[in-house]
XYZ file of C-alpha atoms in Angstrom:
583
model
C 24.307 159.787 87.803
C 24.523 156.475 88.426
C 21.575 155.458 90.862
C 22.601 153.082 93.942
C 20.893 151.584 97.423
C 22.545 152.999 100.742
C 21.505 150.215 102.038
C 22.729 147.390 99.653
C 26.080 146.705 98.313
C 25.781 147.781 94.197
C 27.553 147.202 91.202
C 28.704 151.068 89.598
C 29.757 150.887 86.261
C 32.748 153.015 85.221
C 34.982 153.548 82.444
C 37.855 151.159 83.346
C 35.402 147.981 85.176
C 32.893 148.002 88.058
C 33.166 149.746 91.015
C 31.006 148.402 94.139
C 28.744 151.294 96.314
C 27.640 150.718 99.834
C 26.869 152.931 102.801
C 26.674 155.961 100.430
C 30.218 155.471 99.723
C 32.683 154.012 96.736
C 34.657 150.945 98.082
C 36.750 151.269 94.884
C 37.625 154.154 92.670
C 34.892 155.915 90.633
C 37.372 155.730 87.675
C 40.191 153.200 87.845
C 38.665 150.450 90.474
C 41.338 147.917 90.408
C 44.543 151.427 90.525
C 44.698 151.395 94.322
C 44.699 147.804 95.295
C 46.952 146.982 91.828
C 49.689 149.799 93.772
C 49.418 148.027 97.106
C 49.880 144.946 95.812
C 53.437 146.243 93.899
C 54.679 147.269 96.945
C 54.280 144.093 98.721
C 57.709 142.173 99.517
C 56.045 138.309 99.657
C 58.619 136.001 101.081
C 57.582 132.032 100.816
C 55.410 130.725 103.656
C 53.355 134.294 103.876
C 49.490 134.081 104.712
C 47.980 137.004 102.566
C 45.090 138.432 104.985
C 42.481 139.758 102.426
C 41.006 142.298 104.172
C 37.493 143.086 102.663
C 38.135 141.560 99.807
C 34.494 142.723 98.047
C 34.931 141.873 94.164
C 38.728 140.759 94.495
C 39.944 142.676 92.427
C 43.631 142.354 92.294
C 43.120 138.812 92.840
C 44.921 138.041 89.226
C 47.996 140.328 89.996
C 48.394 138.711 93.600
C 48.503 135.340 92.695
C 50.989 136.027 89.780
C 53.308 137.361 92.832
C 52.520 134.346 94.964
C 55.272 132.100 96.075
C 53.856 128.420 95.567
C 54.111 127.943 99.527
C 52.104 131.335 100.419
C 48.245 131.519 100.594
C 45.404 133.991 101.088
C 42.828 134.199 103.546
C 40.110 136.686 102.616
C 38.664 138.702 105.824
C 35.061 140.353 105.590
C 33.468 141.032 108.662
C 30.276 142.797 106.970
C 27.760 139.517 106.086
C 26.603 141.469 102.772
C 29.993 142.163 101.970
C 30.862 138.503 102.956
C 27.694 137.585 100.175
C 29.359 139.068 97.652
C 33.062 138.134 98.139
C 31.613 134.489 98.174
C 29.888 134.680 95.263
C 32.709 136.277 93.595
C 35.141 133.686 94.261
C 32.982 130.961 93.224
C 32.378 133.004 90.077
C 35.965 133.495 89.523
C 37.323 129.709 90.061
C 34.519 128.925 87.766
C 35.924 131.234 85.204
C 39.601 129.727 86.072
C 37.985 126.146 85.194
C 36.213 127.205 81.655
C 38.261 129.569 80.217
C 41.375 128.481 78.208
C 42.044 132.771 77.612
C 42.196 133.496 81.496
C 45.224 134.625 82.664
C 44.690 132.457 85.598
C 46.298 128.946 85.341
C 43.556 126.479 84.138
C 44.113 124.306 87.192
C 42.214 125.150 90.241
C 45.482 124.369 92.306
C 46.164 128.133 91.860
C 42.996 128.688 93.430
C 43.268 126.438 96.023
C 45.412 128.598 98.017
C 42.852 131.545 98.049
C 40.275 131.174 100.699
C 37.400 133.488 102.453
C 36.862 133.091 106.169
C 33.506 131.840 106.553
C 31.362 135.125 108.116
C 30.532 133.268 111.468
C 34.048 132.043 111.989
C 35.689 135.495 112.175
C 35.959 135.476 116.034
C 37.410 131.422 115.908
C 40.416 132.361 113.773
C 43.290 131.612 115.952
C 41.367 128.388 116.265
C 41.400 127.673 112.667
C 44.899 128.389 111.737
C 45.905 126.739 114.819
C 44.107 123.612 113.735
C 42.121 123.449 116.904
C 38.684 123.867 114.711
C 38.809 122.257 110.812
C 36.092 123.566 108.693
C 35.028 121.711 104.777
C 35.228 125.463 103.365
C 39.022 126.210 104.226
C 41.590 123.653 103.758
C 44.903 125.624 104.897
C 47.740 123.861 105.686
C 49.379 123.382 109.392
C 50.470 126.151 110.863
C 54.179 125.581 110.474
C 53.729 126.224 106.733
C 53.735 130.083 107.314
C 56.370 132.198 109.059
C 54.058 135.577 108.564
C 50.971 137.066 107.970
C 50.688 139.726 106.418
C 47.914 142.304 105.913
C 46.521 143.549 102.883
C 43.384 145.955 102.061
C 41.442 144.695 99.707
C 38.762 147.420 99.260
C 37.420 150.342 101.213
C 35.177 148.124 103.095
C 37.667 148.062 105.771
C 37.170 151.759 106.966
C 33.096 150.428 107.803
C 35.196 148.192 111.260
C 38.940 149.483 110.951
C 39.044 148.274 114.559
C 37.950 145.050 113.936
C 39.676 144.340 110.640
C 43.045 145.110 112.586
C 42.186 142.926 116.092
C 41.722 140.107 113.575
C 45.119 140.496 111.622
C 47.140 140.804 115.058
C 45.524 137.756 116.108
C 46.850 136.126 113.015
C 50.122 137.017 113.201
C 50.474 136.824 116.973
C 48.701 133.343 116.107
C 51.796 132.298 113.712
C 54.480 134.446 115.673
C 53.813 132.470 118.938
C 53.545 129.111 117.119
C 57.432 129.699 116.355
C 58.663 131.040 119.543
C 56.751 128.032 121.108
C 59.043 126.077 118.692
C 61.980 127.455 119.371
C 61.347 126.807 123.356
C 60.660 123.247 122.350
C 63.699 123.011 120.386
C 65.986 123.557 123.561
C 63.770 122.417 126.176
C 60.909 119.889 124.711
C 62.523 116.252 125.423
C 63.612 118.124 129.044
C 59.543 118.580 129.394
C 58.747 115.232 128.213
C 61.285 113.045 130.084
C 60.054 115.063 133.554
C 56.597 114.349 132.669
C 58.061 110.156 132.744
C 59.868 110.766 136.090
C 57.459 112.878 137.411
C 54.598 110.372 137.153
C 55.740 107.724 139.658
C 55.111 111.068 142.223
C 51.895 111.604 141.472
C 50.204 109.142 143.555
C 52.146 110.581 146.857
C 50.657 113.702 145.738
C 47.575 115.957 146.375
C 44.836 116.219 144.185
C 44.750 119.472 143.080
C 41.625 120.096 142.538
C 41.197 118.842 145.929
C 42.927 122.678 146.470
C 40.328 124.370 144.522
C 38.325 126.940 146.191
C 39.849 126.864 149.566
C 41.379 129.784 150.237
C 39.134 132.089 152.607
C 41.746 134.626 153.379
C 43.262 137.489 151.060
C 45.864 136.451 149.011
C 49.455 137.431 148.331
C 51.394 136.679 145.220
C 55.371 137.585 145.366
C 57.369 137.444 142.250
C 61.099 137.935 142.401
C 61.201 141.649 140.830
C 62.862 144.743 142.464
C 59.204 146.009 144.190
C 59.047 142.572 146.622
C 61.468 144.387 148.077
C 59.864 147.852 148.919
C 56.741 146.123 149.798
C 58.281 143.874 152.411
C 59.767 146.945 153.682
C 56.755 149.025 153.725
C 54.615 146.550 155.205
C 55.133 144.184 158.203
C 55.762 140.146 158.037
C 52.836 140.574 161.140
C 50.447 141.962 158.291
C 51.432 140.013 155.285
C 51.075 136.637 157.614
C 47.295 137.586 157.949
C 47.410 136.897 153.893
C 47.313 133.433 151.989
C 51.372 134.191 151.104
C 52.277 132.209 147.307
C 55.801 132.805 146.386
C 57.141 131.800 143.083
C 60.301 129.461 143.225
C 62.788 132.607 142.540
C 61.521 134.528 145.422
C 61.486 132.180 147.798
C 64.937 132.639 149.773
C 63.901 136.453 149.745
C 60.795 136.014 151.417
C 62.369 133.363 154.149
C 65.218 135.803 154.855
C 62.282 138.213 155.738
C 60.803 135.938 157.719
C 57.730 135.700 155.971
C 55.686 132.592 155.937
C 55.750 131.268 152.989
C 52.277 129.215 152.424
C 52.415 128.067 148.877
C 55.577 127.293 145.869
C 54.926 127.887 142.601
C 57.577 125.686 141.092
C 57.643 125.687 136.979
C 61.108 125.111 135.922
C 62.754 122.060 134.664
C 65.902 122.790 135.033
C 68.571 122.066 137.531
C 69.894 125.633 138.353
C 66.571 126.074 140.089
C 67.653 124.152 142.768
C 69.519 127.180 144.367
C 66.099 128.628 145.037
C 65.613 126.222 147.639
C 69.175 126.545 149.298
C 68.588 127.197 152.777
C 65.112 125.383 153.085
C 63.195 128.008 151.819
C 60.239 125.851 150.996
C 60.455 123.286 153.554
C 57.314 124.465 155.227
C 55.309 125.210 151.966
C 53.002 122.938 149.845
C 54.374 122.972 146.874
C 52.886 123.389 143.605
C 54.560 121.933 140.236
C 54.225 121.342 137.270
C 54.350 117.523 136.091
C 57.252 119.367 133.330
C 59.318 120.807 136.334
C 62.090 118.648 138.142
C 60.929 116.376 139.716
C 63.924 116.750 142.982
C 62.232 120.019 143.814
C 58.649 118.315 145.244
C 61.535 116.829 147.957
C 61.970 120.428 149.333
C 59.027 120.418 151.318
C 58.249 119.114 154.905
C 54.634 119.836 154.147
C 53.236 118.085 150.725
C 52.963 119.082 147.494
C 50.753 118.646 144.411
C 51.203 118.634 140.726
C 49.314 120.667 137.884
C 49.616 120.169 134.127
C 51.071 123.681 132.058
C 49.541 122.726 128.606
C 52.666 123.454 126.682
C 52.082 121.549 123.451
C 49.409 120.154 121.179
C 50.618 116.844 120.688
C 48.622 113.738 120.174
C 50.547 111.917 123.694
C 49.550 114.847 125.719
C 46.034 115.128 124.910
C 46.168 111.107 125.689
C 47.444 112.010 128.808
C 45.503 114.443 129.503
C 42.477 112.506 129.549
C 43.659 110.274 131.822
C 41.784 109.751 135.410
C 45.573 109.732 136.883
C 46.371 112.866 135.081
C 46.868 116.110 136.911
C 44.646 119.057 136.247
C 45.606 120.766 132.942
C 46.292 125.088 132.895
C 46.999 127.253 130.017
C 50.621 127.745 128.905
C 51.217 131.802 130.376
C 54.748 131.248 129.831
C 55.721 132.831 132.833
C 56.560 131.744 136.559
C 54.532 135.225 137.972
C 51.639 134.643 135.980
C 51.038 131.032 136.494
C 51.124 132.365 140.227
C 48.606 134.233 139.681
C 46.228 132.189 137.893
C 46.503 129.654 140.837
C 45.924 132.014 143.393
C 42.378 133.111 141.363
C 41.557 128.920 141.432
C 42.533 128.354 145.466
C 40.677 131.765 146.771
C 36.553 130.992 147.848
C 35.196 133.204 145.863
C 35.809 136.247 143.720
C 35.298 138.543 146.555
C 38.616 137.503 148.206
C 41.353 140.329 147.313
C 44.350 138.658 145.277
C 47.223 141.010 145.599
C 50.389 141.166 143.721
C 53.802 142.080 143.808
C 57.182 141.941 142.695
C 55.994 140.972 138.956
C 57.531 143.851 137.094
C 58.734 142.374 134.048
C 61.895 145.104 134.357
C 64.465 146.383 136.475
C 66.194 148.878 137.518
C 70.404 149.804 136.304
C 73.024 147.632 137.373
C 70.142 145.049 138.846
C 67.779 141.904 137.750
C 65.951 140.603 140.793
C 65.090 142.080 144.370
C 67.646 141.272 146.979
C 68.213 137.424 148.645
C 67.087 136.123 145.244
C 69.450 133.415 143.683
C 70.556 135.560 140.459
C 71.648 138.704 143.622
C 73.122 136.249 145.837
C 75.234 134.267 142.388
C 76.353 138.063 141.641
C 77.470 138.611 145.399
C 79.363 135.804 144.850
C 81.225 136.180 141.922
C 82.217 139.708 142.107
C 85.517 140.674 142.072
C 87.460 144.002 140.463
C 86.916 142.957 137.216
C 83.128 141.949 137.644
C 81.421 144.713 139.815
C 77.925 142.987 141.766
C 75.982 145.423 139.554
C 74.833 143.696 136.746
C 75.025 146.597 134.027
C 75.272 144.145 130.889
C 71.518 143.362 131.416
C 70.289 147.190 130.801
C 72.958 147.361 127.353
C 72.342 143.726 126.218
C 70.501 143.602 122.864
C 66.503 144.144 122.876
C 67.076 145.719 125.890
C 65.233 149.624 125.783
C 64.494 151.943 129.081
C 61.060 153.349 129.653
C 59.161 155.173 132.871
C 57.343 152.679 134.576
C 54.696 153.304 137.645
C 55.535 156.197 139.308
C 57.203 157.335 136.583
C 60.347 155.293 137.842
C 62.515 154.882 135.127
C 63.562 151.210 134.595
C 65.054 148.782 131.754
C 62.926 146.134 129.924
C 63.383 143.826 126.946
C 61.437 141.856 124.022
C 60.497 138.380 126.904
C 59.538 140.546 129.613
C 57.353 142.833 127.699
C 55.381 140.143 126.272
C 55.135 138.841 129.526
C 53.433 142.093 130.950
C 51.365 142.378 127.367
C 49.933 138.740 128.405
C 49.615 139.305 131.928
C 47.266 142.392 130.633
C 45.469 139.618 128.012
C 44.905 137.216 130.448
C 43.928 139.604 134.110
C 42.506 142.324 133.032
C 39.264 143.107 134.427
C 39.378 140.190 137.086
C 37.303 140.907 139.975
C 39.704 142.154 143.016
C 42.943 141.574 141.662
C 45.022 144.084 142.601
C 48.935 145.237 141.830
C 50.536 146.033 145.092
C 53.834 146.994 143.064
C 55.641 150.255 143.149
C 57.150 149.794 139.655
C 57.586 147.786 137.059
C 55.416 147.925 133.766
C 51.724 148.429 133.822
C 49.810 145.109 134.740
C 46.297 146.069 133.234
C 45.039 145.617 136.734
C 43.778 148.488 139.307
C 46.469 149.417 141.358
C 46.796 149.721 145.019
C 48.751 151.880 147.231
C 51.241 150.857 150.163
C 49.574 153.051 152.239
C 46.078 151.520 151.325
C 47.269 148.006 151.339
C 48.681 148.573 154.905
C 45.758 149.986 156.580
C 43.298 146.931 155.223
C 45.798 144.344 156.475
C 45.963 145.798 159.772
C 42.337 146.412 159.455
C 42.178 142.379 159.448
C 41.841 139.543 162.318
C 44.296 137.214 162.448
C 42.677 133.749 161.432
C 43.881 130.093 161.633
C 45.831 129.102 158.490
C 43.645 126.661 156.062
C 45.001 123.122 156.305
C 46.147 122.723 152.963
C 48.408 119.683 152.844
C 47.177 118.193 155.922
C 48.092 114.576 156.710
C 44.670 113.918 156.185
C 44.697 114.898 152.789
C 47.857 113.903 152.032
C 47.228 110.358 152.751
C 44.474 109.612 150.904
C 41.997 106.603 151.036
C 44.955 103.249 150.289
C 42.565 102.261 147.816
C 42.246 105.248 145.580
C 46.386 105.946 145.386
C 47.164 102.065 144.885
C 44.539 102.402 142.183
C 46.259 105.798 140.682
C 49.701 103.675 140.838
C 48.262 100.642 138.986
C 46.673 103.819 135.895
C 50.370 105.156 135.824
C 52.143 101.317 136.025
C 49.808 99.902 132.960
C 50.340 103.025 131.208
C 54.590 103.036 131.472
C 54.338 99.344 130.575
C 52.546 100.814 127.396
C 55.078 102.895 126.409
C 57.581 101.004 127.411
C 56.879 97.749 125.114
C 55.724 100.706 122.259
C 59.314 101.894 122.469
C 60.867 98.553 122.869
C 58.636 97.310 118.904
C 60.218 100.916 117.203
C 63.423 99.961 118.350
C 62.986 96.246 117.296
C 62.116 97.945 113.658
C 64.608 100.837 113.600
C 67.005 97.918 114.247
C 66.210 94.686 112.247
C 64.020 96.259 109.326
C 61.818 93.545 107.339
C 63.014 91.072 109.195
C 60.428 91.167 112.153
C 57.847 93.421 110.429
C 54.306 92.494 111.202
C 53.261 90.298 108.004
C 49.782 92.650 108.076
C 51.268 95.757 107.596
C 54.098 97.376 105.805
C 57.096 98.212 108.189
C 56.738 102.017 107.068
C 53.078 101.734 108.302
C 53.693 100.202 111.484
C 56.626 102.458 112.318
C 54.799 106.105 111.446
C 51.554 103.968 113.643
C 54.115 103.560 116.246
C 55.603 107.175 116.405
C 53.251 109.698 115.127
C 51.372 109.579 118.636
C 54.589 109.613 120.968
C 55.868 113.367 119.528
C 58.285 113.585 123.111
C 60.491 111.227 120.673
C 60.491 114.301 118.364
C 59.108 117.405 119.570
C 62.312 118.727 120.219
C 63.732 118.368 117.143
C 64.185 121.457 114.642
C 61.300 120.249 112.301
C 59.727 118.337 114.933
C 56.258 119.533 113.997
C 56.031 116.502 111.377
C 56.314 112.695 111.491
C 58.215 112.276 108.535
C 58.789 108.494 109.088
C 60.008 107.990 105.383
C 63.298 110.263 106.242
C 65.922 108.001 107.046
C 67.609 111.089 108.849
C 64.433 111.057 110.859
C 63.943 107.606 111.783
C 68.371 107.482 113.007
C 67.439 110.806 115.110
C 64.651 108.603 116.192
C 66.702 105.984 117.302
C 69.059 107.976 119.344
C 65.608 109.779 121.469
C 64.472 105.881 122.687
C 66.941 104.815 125.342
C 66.924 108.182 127.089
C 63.078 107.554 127.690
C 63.281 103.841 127.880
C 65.162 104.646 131.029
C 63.070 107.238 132.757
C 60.424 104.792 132.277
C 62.408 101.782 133.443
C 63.265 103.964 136.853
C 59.025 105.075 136.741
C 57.982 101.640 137.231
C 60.698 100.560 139.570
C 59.493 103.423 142.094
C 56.370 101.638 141.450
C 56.763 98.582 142.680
């Protein structure tokens, strides 16, 4: 019998190749290594732009066999979270290309292009791999491509090693092809609403000087919290409990819910305002917000800051990579950036955990289900009940039954085993909300239904008795005139950051559409016009974020450069209108 360490990965010889022991285990068959992997690898469907994820990829074998099935756009990442393991898988690549370089009889091609789409996840980097195939961290030992080269990732075991941190192995692959999956829907959102974003962010900016600091906000808040999205359970909790109680809470109120919460005569402290678009406007019908500071983002409309009596401030939803944000970004006139939740409810949220003193300050929630109930969508007094009460008639009954039957639509049992309707958006919403809160010190869901939040529930009952438990207290000043108008100095300064930067773009825009226009004929004489145009460009994506393969700057496309063309006078405009507010 072949003698081997426990402790160290060894080489076992065996009739058909080499076998590798570790652990006082085979990681490949005792008598065919390469059978298992080579019958995996068969049954593999590999469409072009797949990212192989090698799973303990030891001696790779089946390496050969894989890259025969490769399409020339697909690559493979190997994925060994054992370091001796990781030793050895190293080596054996090395070994391998070498081979592929010196051997004429290899059934490799002789170029090491064919290897240059296999590559092995350095052993400290396992944890940063959303990072890396998100570009966010580059690294000299993998050169993968961007991101928008793969449409899926797709698992493969390599060797047995993967039973030694099964858990592991498969938190790494979801985070790889979550990694790639949200890259796309991102796109797709960008596709229909990027050069909305971007144009807001222009007319938004002659605002921001009028505005708050909101970081100014940070760390205020000394009373408990209350966070009301526009789901079905707003309603029973406004019920249960009285607008007396709630009042004694710090009350934040996404846009949606807004008109519910006035009709129920509930103060309404704070406005989280996130969407761009103009059919949002009907959540402030009925000044609903008039006597809230209002919170938006520098992508939302800008007419809805003009809702409120009070003030308002702005906050930055980081909903893209590009080069022009990150400029912005860095900006002293720039408001403070958040993470993209995707989500109205959860943005609320996140806010609420900034403004409260100190984690010891309950944050409760409510009416962020992420599902509802037959025949409805949102809790009473909400813009989407009150458009159905109004449009009803014999042929359209005010129970909106096409939600629960439209497609990716599925029923479950929610809390309290209430049984309710979700889809494929709200889900993910809920999975996220779970990601992102879970574990946070007091933050509690007050919500009678709905899908699980990941978050310690509390019941009415419960929640009623500490609010009545409480004194009532004078309401912070958030908003106050004093803060509002701050020192002259520092918001003429602000307005002179934004007016130099508009000019900026605006001359930028004004030279591409000098060159898109007259060619050669007023190209700089130090640089080719193709040079000056991609210099030009390739840092303002809002021109081209939105479109379909708006992920490159392909400024030797002609189609590109006309699409180009049409994008400049929309923005030449908002920026035109941004430094006439200015002045």
């Amino acid at each position: 019998m072949t003698d081997y360490s426990e402790e160290m990965p060894c080489l076992v010889k065996t009739g058909q190749g080499f076998s590798l022991s570790y652990k006082n285990r085979f990681l490949y068959s005792k008598y065919s290594p390469d059978r298992a992997i080579s019958g995996a690898i068969d049954s593999l469907t590999i469409l072009p732009g797949t990212l192989i994820l090698a799973l303990s990829p030891a001696l790779w074998l089946g390496l050969e066999k894989l890259l025969q099935k490769l399409p020339q756009d697909s690559f493979i990442l190997g994925i060994e979270t054992d370091e001796k393991l990781h030793n050895i898988a190293s080596e054996k690549l090395e070994q391998l290309k070498k081979n592929c370089d010196n051997s004429q009889k290899s059934n490799f091609s002789s170029s090491n292009s064919t290897f240059g789409r296999v590559f092995l996840l350095p052993f400290k980097e396992n944890d940063y791999i959303v990072n890396i195939l998100s570009g966010e961290k580059l690294l000299d030992e993998i050169s993968l491509p961007h991101i928008s080269t793969f449409r899926r990732a797709i698992p493969l075991e390599m060797s047995a090693g993967t039973q030694f941190d099964k858990e592991n192995y498969a938190s790494l692959s979801r985070l790889a092809q979550n990694t790639i999956a949200s890259y796309w829907k991102n796109r797709i959102t960008l596709t229909k609403l990027g050069r909305l974003y971007s144009r807001n962010i222009f007319k938004n900016l002659a605002n921001l000087p009028s505005a708050i600091d909101f970081n100014n906000l940070l760390r205020q808040i000394k009373r408990p919290i209350f966070v009301f999205g526009a789901g079905e359970s707003l309603e029973a909790t406004i019920k249960n409990i009285s607008s007396e109680e709630i009042k004694k809470c710090f009350v934040i109120g996404v846009d949606a819910a807004c008109p519910a919460l006035k009709a129920s005569k509930i103060r309404i402290d704070a406005v989280i305002a996130l969407e761009g678009q103009v059919a949002i406007e009907k959540a402030y019908i009925g000044a609903s917000a008039e006597d809230s500071i209002i919170f938006a983002d520098i992508t939302s409309r800008k007419q809805v800051t003009g809702h409120t009596k009070k003030s308002f401030t702005y906050f930055a939803t980081k909903y893209t990579d590009a080069t022009f944000f990150k400029e912005l970004g860095q900006k002293d006139f720039f408001p403070r950036q958040i993470p993209a939740l995707g989500s109205v409810g959860l943005t609320a949220v996140y806010i609420a955990l900034l403004l409260r003193e100190n984690i010891n300050i309950p944050v409760f929630v409510s009416g962020l289900d992420f599902s509802f109930s037959l025949g409805r969508t949102h809790t009473k007094n909400t813009p989407a009940h009150i458009a159905r009460l109004c449009s009803t008639n014999r042929f359209r009954p005010v129970e909106n039954y096409d939600a629960a039957f439209r497609a990716g639509a599925k029923q479950f049992a929610g809390k309290n085993a209430i049984s309710l309707y979700t889809d494929t958006a709200l889900e993910g919403y809920a999975k996220s909300f779970d990601d992102v809160f879970s574990g946070t010190p007091n933050l509690y869901d007050a919500g009678i239904q709905g899908l699980p939040l990941g978050i310690e529930r509390i019941s009415q009952e419960k929640l009623k008795a500490f609010l009545e438990s409480l004194e009532v207290t004078n309401s912070e000043k958030l908003g106050s005139k004093e803060e509002k108008d701050t020192a002259q100095e520092k918001k003429l300064k602000k307005a002179e950051e934004i007016r130099r930067f508009l000019e900026k773009e605006e001359k930028a825009l004004n030279r591409i559409k000098e060159l898109l226009m007259f060619g050669k004929d007023v190209a700089s004489c130090s640089r080719s016009l193709e040079e000056e145009l991609n210099e030009l460009i390739s840092p303002r994506e809002y021109l081209f974020l939105h479109f379909p393969d708006g992920y490159k700057c392909d400024t030797k496309s002609i189609s590109f450069l006309k699409r180009i063309r049409s994008q400049i006078d929309f923005f030449l405009k908002d920026i035109k209108n941004g430094l006439k507010a200015e002045s």
